[in-house]
GROMACS .gro file of C-alpha atoms in nm:
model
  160
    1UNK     CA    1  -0.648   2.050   0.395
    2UNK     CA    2  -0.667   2.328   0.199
    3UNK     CA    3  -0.623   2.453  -0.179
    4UNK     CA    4  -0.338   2.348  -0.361
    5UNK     CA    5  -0.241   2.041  -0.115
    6UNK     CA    6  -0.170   1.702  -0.244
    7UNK     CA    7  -0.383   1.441  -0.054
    8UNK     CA    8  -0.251   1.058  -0.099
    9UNK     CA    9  -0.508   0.832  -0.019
   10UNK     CA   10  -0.402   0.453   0.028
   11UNK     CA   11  -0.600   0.231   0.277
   12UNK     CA   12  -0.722  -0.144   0.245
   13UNK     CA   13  -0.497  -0.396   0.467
   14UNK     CA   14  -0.738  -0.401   0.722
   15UNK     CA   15  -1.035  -0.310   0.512
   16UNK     CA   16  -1.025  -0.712   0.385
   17UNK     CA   17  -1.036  -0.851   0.761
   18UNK     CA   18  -1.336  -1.105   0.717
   19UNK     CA   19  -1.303  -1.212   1.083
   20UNK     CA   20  -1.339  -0.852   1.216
   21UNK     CA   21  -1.667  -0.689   1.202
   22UNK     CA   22  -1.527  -0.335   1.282
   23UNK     CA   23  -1.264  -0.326   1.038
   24UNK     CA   24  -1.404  -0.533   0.712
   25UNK     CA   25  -1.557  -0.317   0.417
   26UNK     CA   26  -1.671  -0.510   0.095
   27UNK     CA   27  -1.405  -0.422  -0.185
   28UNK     CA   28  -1.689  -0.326  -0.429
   29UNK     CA   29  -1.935  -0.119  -0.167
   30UNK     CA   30  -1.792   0.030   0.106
   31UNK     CA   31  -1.494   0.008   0.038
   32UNK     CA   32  -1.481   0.154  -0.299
   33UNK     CA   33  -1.779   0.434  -0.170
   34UNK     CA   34  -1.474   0.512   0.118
   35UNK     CA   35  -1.220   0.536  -0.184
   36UNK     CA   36  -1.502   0.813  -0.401
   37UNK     CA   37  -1.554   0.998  -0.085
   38UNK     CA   38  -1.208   1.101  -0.023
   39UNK     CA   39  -1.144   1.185  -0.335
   40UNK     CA   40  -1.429   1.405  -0.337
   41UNK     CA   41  -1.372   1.557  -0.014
   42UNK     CA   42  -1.028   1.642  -0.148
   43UNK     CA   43  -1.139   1.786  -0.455
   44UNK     CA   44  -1.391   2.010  -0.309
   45UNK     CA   45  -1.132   2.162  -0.081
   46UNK     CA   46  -0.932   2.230  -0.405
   47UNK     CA   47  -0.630   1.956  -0.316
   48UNK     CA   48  -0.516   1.752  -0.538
   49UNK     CA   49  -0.621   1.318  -0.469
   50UNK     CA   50  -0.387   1.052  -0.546
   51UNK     CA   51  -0.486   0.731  -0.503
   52UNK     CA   52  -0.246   0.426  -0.417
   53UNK     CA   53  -0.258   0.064  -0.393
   54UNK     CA   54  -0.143  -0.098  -0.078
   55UNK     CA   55   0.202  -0.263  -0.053
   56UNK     CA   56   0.190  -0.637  -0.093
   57UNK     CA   57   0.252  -0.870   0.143
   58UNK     CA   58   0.545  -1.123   0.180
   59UNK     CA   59   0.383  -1.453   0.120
   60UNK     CA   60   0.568  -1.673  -0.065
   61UNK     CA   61   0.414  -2.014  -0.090
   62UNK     CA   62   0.677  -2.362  -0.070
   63UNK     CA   63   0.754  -2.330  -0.430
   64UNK     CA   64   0.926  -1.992  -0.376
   65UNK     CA   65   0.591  -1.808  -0.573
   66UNK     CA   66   0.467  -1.475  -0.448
   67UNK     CA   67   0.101  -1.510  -0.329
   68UNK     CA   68  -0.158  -1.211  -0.342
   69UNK     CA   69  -0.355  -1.145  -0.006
   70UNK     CA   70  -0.524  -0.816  -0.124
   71UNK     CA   71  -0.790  -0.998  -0.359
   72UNK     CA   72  -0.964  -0.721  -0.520
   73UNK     CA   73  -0.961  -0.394  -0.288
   74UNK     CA   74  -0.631  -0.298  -0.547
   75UNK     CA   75  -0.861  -0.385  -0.845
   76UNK     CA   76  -1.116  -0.148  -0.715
   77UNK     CA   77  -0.815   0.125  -0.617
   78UNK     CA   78  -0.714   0.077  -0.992
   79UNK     CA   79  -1.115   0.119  -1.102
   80UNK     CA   80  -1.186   0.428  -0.954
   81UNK     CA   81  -0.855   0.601  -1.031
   82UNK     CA   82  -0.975   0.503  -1.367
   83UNK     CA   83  -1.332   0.583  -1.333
   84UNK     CA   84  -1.285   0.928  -1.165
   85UNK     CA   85  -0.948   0.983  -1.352
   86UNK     CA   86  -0.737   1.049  -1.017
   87UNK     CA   87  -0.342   1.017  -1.031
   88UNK     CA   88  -0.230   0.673  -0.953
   89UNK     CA   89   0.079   0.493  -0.794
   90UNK     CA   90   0.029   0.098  -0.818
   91UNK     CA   91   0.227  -0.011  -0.516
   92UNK     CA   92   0.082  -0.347  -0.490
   93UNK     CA   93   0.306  -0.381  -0.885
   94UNK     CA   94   0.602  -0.198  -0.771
   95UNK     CA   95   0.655  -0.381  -0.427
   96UNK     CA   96   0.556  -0.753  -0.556
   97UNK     CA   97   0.822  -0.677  -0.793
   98UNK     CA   98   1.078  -0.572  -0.524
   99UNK     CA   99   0.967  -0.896  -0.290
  100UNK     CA  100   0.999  -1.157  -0.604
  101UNK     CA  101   1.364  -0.993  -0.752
  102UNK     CA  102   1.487  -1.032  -0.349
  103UNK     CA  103   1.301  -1.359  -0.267
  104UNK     CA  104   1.215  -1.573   0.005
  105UNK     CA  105   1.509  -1.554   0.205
  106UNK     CA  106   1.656  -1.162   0.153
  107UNK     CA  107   1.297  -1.027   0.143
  108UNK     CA  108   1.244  -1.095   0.535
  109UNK     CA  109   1.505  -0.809   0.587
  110UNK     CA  110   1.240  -0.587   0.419
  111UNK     CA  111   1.024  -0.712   0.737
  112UNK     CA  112   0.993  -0.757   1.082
  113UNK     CA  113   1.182  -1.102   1.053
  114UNK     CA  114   1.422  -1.096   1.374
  115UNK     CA  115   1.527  -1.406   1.612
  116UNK     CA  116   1.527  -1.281   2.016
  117UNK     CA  117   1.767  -1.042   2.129
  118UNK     CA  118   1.871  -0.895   1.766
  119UNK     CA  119   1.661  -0.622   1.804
  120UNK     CA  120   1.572  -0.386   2.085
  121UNK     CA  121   1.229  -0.381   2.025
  122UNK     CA  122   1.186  -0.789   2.023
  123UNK     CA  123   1.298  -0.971   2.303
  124UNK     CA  124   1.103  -1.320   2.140
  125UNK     CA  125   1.143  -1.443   1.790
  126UNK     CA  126   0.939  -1.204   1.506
  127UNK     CA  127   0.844  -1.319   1.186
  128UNK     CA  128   0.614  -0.994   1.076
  129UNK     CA  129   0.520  -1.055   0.701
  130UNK     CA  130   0.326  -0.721   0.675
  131UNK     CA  131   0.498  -0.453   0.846
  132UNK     CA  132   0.800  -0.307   0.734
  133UNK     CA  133   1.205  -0.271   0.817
  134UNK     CA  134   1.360   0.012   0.845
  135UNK     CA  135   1.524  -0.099   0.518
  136UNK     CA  136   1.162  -0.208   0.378
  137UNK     CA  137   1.018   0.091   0.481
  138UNK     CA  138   1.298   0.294   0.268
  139UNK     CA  139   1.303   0.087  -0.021
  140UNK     CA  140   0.923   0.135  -0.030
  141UNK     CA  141   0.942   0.473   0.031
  142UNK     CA  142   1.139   0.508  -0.253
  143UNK     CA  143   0.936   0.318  -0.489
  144UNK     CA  144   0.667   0.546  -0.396
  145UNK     CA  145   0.887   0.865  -0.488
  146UNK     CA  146   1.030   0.791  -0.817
  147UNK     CA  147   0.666   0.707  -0.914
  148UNK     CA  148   0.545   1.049  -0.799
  149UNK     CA  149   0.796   1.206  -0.953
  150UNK     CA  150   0.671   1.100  -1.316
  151UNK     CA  151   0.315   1.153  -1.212
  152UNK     CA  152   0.206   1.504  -1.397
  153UNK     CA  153   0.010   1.643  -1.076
  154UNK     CA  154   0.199   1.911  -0.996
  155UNK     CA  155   0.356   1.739  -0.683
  156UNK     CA  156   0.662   1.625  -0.879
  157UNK     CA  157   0.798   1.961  -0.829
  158UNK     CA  158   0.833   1.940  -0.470
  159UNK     CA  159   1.011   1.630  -0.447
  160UNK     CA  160   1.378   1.643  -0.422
   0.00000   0.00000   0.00000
């Protein structure tokens, strides 16, 4: 890293894993000292932070309604962006809105949803809620782009 870089910073899917001790941070500790420490490290080498929510995950309950898994790690993304005014992209927003406008059914082809044999990679059935498609990963990518683009950092002259 060095001066004049742009440093994204998004973390925090693992971060919430209660049942495993070497990958759980508490959202309003560690987790958010973690978050101020990057930040800082990237500021001191004269780069430029941004901070980002993670992407949601698909979990939509039986009555078709998008459920959070995250809890409050993107609350404290959204707090220290505001605290230590650092540019901010709010994935968690942008892709619970692109799950809920596809829906429970066309929002598995953003994911690793694929029955045996329709994939290379999968020779069993895969139903992967969390990782991405090749058109998930995309779409997100997207997302993330057009929302970098109207950040005022400096970075939105570099994207194309």
């Amino acid at each position: 890293m060095k001066k004049g870089d742009f440093v994204i910073i998004q973390f925090g899917h693992n971060d919430q894993k209660l049942k495993d001790s070497t990958k759980f941070t508490n959202p309003y500790t560690q987790y958010r000292a973690n978050l101020e420490r990057y930040v800082n490290e990237t500021r001191a080498k004269g780069a430029t932070p941004i901070l980002m929510t993670s992407i949601t995950r698909r979990n939509f309950n039986e009555n078709g309604v998008l459920i959070d898994t995250h809890k409050e790690y993107p609350l404290v993304v959204r707090m220290v962006a505001n605290d230590m005014k650092v540019p901010f992209v709010d994935m968690q927003l942008l892709t619970e809105q692109m799950e809920i406008s596809a829906g429970p059914e066309k929002s598995k082809l953003l994911h690793l949803h694929f029955k045996a044999g329709e994939n290379a990679y999968y020779d069993k059935d895969k139903a992967d809620d969390t990782h991405l498609s090749k058109l998930g990963a995309e779409t997100v990518a997207k997302l993330a782009v057009k929302d970098l683009k109207n950040q005022k950092t400096g970075l939105e002259k570099y994207i194309k």
